[in-house]
Amino acid sequence: MLFGYSIFLTGTYAFCPPVEGPYLVIIEQPKQRGFRFRYGCEGPSHGGLPGASSEKGRKTYPTVKICNYTGMARIEVDLVTHSDPPRVHAHSLVGKQCNEAGNCVTIVGPKDMTAQFSNLGVLHVTKKNMMEIMKQKLKQQKMRNRSHLLTEVELREIELEAKELKKVMDLSIVRLRFTAYLRDSSGNFTLALQPVISDPIHDSKSPGASNLKISRMDKTAGSVRGGDEVYLLCDKVQKDDIEVRFYEDDENGWQAFGDFSPTDVHKQYAIVFRTPPYHKPKIDRPVTVFLQLKRKRGGDVSDSKQFTYYPVVEDKEEVERKRKKVLPQFPQHFGGGSHMGGAGGGAGGFGSGGGEWGCLSPSLLRCSIYSPGPHPVGSYQGGVQMKGPEAEGPRMDGAAAPGGDTLLCPPAQLCQLWMLALAHRNAHALLDYSVTADPRMLLAVQRHLAASQDENGDTPLHLAIIHEQTAVIKQLIDIIVSIPSQQIINISNNLQQTPLHLAVITKQPQVVQLLLQARADPTLLDRYGNSLLHLALQAGDEEMLRTLLAHLGSAAPYLLRLPNFHGLLPVHLAVKAKSLACLDLLVRTGADVNAVERQSGRTPLHLAVEMENLNMATHLVKKLGADVNSRTFAGNTPLHLAAGLGSPTLTKLLLKAGADVLCENDEPMSLSSSEASSDTDTDPEEQEQRRCHTSLDLTRSQKVCGTVAQTPREHFCTGKVLSLDSEVLQGLEQLLNQDCSGSDWIELAKRLGLCSLVETYKDTPSPSVSLLRSYELAGGSLGGLLEALDSMGLHNAVRMLHKTEALDKLQSTELKEDSAYGSESVEEEQVPTLALKPGGELPPSQQPQVH
């Protein structure tokens, strides 16, 4: 409790604390949110400012009381800023008790010393009228209890104070200042008590004042690993003052926050964020947590919504499940019945109940038998070639019989003839197999069964690929292609996977080549709209991608431009897989390095910046020539994203590559907190001309501001350009790895803001050298590296760099003295621009080039 500014509440009664002398206290605070400020053109407000405890059916209003005093008193209320100390506000109070100066006055006493203000309204001024109103109010404040006019000095002070207030005043927040005046000896109300200030009152039109509310989400569940993209619709929010909080309501107190940047907040009504990982990565059942919107300033939160984390599906393609399925053993086909036979014993003949033909299903009787003709495979033509009608057998599919009648239900005699012909063909195939040892001899007479599918929709070819039976795959392909007018090779299973899809998923490039040569259709898509290229790139499989691009033929250009159902093209998936080699392969084959995905119009460079992958961004810019000024559907360039993420290194890279620092996106500048609702009644043409966000508008990082704010036509380095020769690199490598653990380079990556490169370089021969090269190529400054090394306590490394810098200065001085121009140094004219190999090392043939 603050002395002189509060009271004690007991039930519905308020009493003053035992303090000497009269003072003023607030009994009922005003309601902080939900009240709308009104413009003069809108007429009177609908209802007065309610009290904080006001409810439907029980209205309360701001109320104050003078304690330790009995008698007549005057209480005035005016508006002040929410800053500390409070200063006069441009807005005015209106109501029955208010005067033209914007103050409300009431007289209390002598018995009841309580004043309730039941019809207060806030008159909102526009920014263009603000200066005049502020000067008038400041003059009235100065003239109070004064008879003489203001001096020139005082008028200039008022002018300066009004200008200052205009810059910093928040027009969407006000506070009530209550001042009590007691009578003096002459009966005038001039004895002022200490004023009391109310809680802030937020204009309901302001995005920072409205109640937070989640209206809709496109996903309410995601992987325990996080990273799922969620679209959230909400009431008006401010992009620099909002976050998405995930939490558990238990004793653990776990919380995490959705990942998004200011460019992911669309028009203040939608947020696209990525879910954070759950704190327990190994869960065996779904876990439900809560999420809510939260303001960074003030901590206001929305109602909570449930979100479910589900365990990681390691085998989403169900390949491992099918491989673990219990396989039949050869003896099971005898005595125990078979898939097609009955439960009897022995290898019975026709009608015996046991063996292969113990019971013929109706579906088998409907199968058409292909004409044997010359044997489809192999050169051996042994056995008896059956001639005439009995070679093919009577047709069981409803076709015309020799007599011309349609056999919907064949008589027993014809059925026996058909089975006898089938048995002859199988017997001859077995004889041929005995001579040639070629399994295709057995498969050829059963080729009509190649289209049979199990409970998962898998054909024999699917299963052979799943179990990686390469020899069987070759034999099945030879048989399948011999079947006329059939597309068995392109049959999809229940997951909409063709044999080609499974061959890519199981990483069998040889099988992919066989299937493509057998004219399997490479343009078919799985249930997620993924083509063969998408599947290969999701796994980052360079060998598979190389095989596909070499054998796709005329389908390659079509597939390179084809998005999946998430709108991503192959080049985007290569970036997501962090594979420079795959990206190079795609671009060399004809993929567009500036292609846009279908959801928001991001290019590969946008994605690399979003992922904060400096290595990928450098490769795209320096080697592949990606457009650094490409724009998304919302008009954001990669520089907008880098600035919004607060990454000085990525920002510097893009600026050096020619990014336009003055480029605006398509979203008009959201009104600042001081203008949040002041321009509502401005001319529509003026609103349309309001400028949009530049990259500098989206960053709150001082390092990024210092980089972006440079003149765009000059060199964009915040310090001396870093240049490391091989000797210095070797020395730094030894110092960073001196404890033999190699962990120091990881700490250096964190301090340089290059955490995204840790996973990329951890398996390279020298992660520290790769890291330093990337920092150098991205335009990192010497000062930044020195600061990071010094903060890690690596003073020897700092001394080494200082020694190198001093030597460079000496050489530079000598060059200047010998130069015919005198005012220019060779060092300033030559800035190396080098490209990284996928491993992060410099190609031996790459030499510094003139910048």
mmCIF file of C-alpha atoms in Angstrom, residues 452-598:
data_model
loop_
_atom_site.group_PDB
_atom_site.id
_atom_site.type_symbol
_atom_site.label_atom_id
_atom_site.label_comp_id
_atom_site.label_asym_id
_atom_site.label_seq_id
_atom_site.Cartn_x
_atom_site.Cartn_y
_atom_site.Cartn_z
ATOM 1 C CA SER A 452 -3.055 -59.103 -56.258
ATOM 2 C CA GLN A 453 -2.909 -56.885 -53.144
ATOM 3 C CA ASP A 454 -2.708 -57.661 -49.436
ATOM 4 C CA GLU A 455 -4.540 -55.937 -46.584
ATOM 5 C CA ASN A 456 -2.221 -52.901 -46.942
ATOM 6 C CA GLY A 457 -2.838 -52.628 -50.667
ATOM 7 C CA ASP A 458 0.686 -53.821 -51.471
ATOM 8 C CA THR A 459 1.308 -55.883 -54.605
ATOM 9 C CA PRO A 460 4.097 -58.476 -54.843
ATOM 10 C CA LEU A 461 6.293 -55.758 -56.349
ATOM 11 C CA HIS A 462 5.614 -53.422 -53.394
ATOM 12 C CA LEU A 463 6.558 -56.165 -50.944
ATOM 13 C CA ALA A 464 9.715 -57.128 -52.802
ATOM 14 C CA ILE A 465 10.860 -53.476 -52.682
ATOM 15 C CA ILE A 466 9.968 -53.105 -48.999
ATOM 16 C CA HIS A 467 12.052 -56.180 -48.162
ATOM 17 C CA GLU A 468 14.827 -55.126 -50.558
ATOM 18 C CA GLN A 469 14.726 -58.347 -52.570
ATOM 19 C CA THR A 470 16.587 -56.987 -55.579
ATOM 20 C CA ALA A 471 16.674 -60.264 -57.528
ATOM 21 C CA VAL A 472 12.935 -60.799 -57.050
ATOM 22 C CA ILE A 473 12.256 -57.198 -58.064
ATOM 23 C CA LYS A 474 14.076 -57.702 -61.364
ATOM 24 C CA GLN A 475 12.142 -60.912 -62.067
ATOM 25 C CA LEU A 476 8.781 -59.352 -61.215
ATOM 26 C CA ILE A 477 9.488 -56.341 -63.430
ATOM 27 C CA ASP A 478 10.356 -58.629 -66.354
ATOM 28 C CA ILE A 479 7.072 -60.470 -65.901
ATOM 29 C CA ILE A 480 4.891 -57.398 -65.297
ATOM 30 C CA VAL A 481 6.047 -55.560 -68.422
ATOM 31 C CA SER A 482 5.050 -58.590 -70.532
ATOM 32 C CA ILE A 483 1.383 -58.314 -69.505
ATOM 33 C CA PRO A 484 -0.541 -56.538 -72.262
ATOM 34 C CA SER A 485 -2.591 -53.419 -71.469
ATOM 35 C CA GLN A 486 -1.850 -53.587 -67.748
ATOM 36 C CA GLN A 487 -0.472 -50.884 -65.403
ATOM 37 C CA ILE A 488 0.509 -53.150 -62.523
ATOM 38 C CA ILE A 489 3.843 -51.368 -62.193
ATOM 39 C CA ASN A 490 1.989 -48.152 -61.231
ATOM 40 C CA ILE A 491 -0.531 -49.602 -58.757
ATOM 41 C CA SER A 492 -0.711 -47.590 -55.512
ATOM 42 C CA ASN A 493 -1.121 -49.142 -52.078
ATOM 43 C CA ASN A 494 -3.399 -47.817 -49.332
ATOM 44 C CA LEU A 495 -0.922 -44.998 -48.604
ATOM 45 C CA GLN A 496 -0.962 -43.994 -52.286
ATOM 46 C CA GLN A 497 2.606 -45.223 -52.705
ATOM 47 C CA THR A 498 3.623 -46.717 -56.031
ATOM 48 C CA PRO A 499 6.590 -49.108 -56.262
ATOM 49 C CA LEU A 500 8.652 -46.138 -57.421
ATOM 50 C CA HIS A 501 7.773 -44.148 -54.286
ATOM 51 C CA LEU A 502 8.820 -47.049 -52.073
ATOM 52 C CA ALA A 503 12.084 -47.514 -53.967
ATOM 53 C CA VAL A 504 12.949 -43.852 -53.245
ATOM 54 C CA ILE A 505 11.812 -44.051 -49.616
ATOM 55 C CA THR A 506 13.884 -47.205 -48.991
ATOM 56 C CA LYS A 507 16.898 -45.649 -50.758
ATOM 57 C CA GLN A 508 17.397 -48.191 -53.553
ATOM 58 C CA PRO A 509 18.706 -46.211 -56.545
ATOM 59 C CA GLN A 510 19.304 -49.372 -58.601
ATOM 60 C CA VAL A 511 15.662 -50.354 -58.239
ATOM 61 C CA VAL A 512 14.543 -46.831 -59.149
ATOM 62 C CA GLN A 513 16.580 -47.081 -62.321
ATOM 63 C CA LEU A 514 15.010 -50.472 -63.191
ATOM 64 C CA LEU A 515 11.485 -49.174 -62.631
ATOM 65 C CA LEU A 516 12.032 -46.040 -64.703
ATOM 66 C CA GLN A 517 13.524 -48.110 -67.514
ATOM 67 C CA ALA A 518 10.406 -50.312 -67.339
ATOM 68 C CA ARG A 519 8.317 -47.158 -67.982
ATOM 69 C CA ALA A 520 6.985 -46.683 -64.471
ATOM 70 C CA ASP A 521 5.187 -43.328 -64.271
ATOM 71 C CA PRO A 522 7.416 -40.832 -62.385
ATOM 72 C CA THR A 523 4.719 -38.126 -62.223
ATOM 73 C CA LEU A 524 2.402 -39.935 -59.786
ATOM 74 C CA LEU A 525 2.114 -38.354 -56.322
ATOM 75 C CA ASP A 526 1.706 -39.829 -52.853
ATOM 76 C CA ARG A 527 -0.975 -38.862 -50.336
ATOM 77 C CA TYR A 528 0.875 -35.647 -49.448
ATOM 78 C CA GLY A 529 1.370 -34.605 -53.065
ATOM 79 C CA ASN A 530 5.043 -35.565 -52.973
ATOM 80 C CA SER A 531 6.746 -36.551 -56.202
ATOM 81 C CA LEU A 532 9.872 -38.708 -56.385
ATOM 82 C CA LEU A 533 12.017 -35.571 -56.129
ATOM 83 C CA HIS A 534 10.193 -34.383 -53.025
ATOM 84 C CA LEU A 535 10.706 -37.750 -51.314
ATOM 85 C CA ALA A 536 14.407 -37.868 -52.157
ATOM 86 C CA LEU A 537 14.955 -34.303 -50.933
ATOM 87 C CA GLN A 538 13.042 -34.779 -47.706
ATOM 88 C CA ALA A 539 15.676 -37.368 -46.833
ATOM 89 C CA GLY A 540 18.511 -35.216 -48.215
ATOM 90 C CA ASP A 541 19.534 -38.211 -50.355
ATOM 91 C CA GLU A 542 22.051 -36.859 -52.885
ATOM 92 C CA GLU A 543 22.696 -40.231 -54.562
ATOM 93 C CA MET A 544 18.988 -40.875 -55.095
ATOM 94 C CA LEU A 545 18.458 -37.369 -56.446
ATOM 95 C CA ARG A 546 21.345 -37.841 -58.876
ATOM 96 C CA THR A 547 19.822 -41.131 -60.090
ATOM 97 C CA LEU A 548 16.392 -39.594 -60.568
ATOM 98 C CA LEU A 549 17.610 -36.569 -62.477
ATOM 99 C CA ALA A 550 19.670 -38.836 -64.753
ATOM 100 C CA HIS A 551 16.706 -41.068 -65.692
ATOM 101 C CA LEU A 552 13.596 -38.868 -65.496
ATOM 102 C CA GLY A 553 14.042 -37.680 -69.059
ATOM 103 C CA SER A 554 11.269 -35.408 -70.299
ATOM 104 C CA ALA A 555 9.487 -35.554 -66.904
ATOM 105 C CA ALA A 556 12.332 -33.714 -65.146
ATOM 106 C CA PRO A 557 11.340 -30.106 -66.055
ATOM 107 C CA TYR A 558 7.746 -30.780 -64.999
ATOM 108 C CA LEU A 559 8.763 -32.275 -61.635
ATOM 109 C CA LEU A 560 11.246 -29.473 -60.901
ATOM 110 C CA ARG A 561 8.376 -26.972 -61.093
ATOM 111 C CA LEU A 562 5.811 -29.135 -59.277
ATOM 112 C CA PRO A 563 4.826 -28.179 -55.688
ATOM 113 C CA ASN A 564 3.576 -30.727 -53.180
ATOM 114 C CA PHE A 565 0.340 -30.251 -51.245
ATOM 115 C CA HIS A 566 2.197 -27.955 -48.811
ATOM 116 C CA GLY A 567 3.165 -25.716 -51.724
ATOM 117 C CA LEU A 568 6.886 -26.552 -51.569
ATOM 118 C CA LEU A 569 8.991 -27.107 -54.676
ATOM 119 C CA PRO A 570 12.063 -29.369 -54.761
ATOM 120 C CA VAL A 571 14.437 -26.398 -54.318
ATOM 121 C CA HIS A 572 12.660 -25.438 -51.098
ATOM 122 C CA LEU A 573 12.995 -28.949 -49.698
ATOM 123 C CA ALA A 574 16.705 -28.949 -50.553
ATOM 124 C CA VAL A 575 17.088 -25.834 -48.398
ATOM 125 C CA LYS A 576 15.022 -27.365 -45.591
ATOM 126 C CA ALA A 577 17.236 -30.475 -45.752
ATOM 127 C CA LYS A 578 20.319 -28.178 -45.476
ATOM 128 C CA SER A 579 21.880 -29.927 -48.465
ATOM 129 C CA LEU A 580 24.045 -27.688 -50.614
ATOM 130 C CA ALA A 581 24.893 -30.597 -52.929
ATOM 131 C CA CYS A 582 21.222 -31.365 -53.641
ATOM 132 C CA LEU A 583 20.498 -27.692 -54.242
ATOM 133 C CA ASP A 584 23.371 -27.475 -56.730
ATOM 134 C CA LEU A 585 22.108 -30.561 -58.565
ATOM 135 C CA LEU A 586 18.621 -29.097 -58.913
ATOM 136 C CA VAL A 587 19.846 -25.721 -60.164
ATOM 137 C CA ARG A 588 22.208 -27.342 -62.686
ATOM 138 C CA THR A 589 19.298 -29.412 -64.003
ATOM 139 C CA GLY A 590 17.160 -26.341 -64.551
ATOM 140 C CA ALA A 591 15.439 -25.563 -61.252
ATOM 141 C CA ASP A 592 14.756 -21.884 -60.585
ATOM 142 C CA VAL A 593 16.799 -20.696 -57.603
ATOM 143 C CA ASN A 594 14.249 -17.894 -57.102
ATOM 144 C CA ALA A 595 11.157 -20.106 -57.310
ATOM 145 C CA VAL A 596 8.410 -19.209 -54.815
ATOM 146 C CA GLU A 597 6.490 -21.651 -52.681
ATOM 147 C CA ARG A 598 2.691 -21.514 -52.891
#
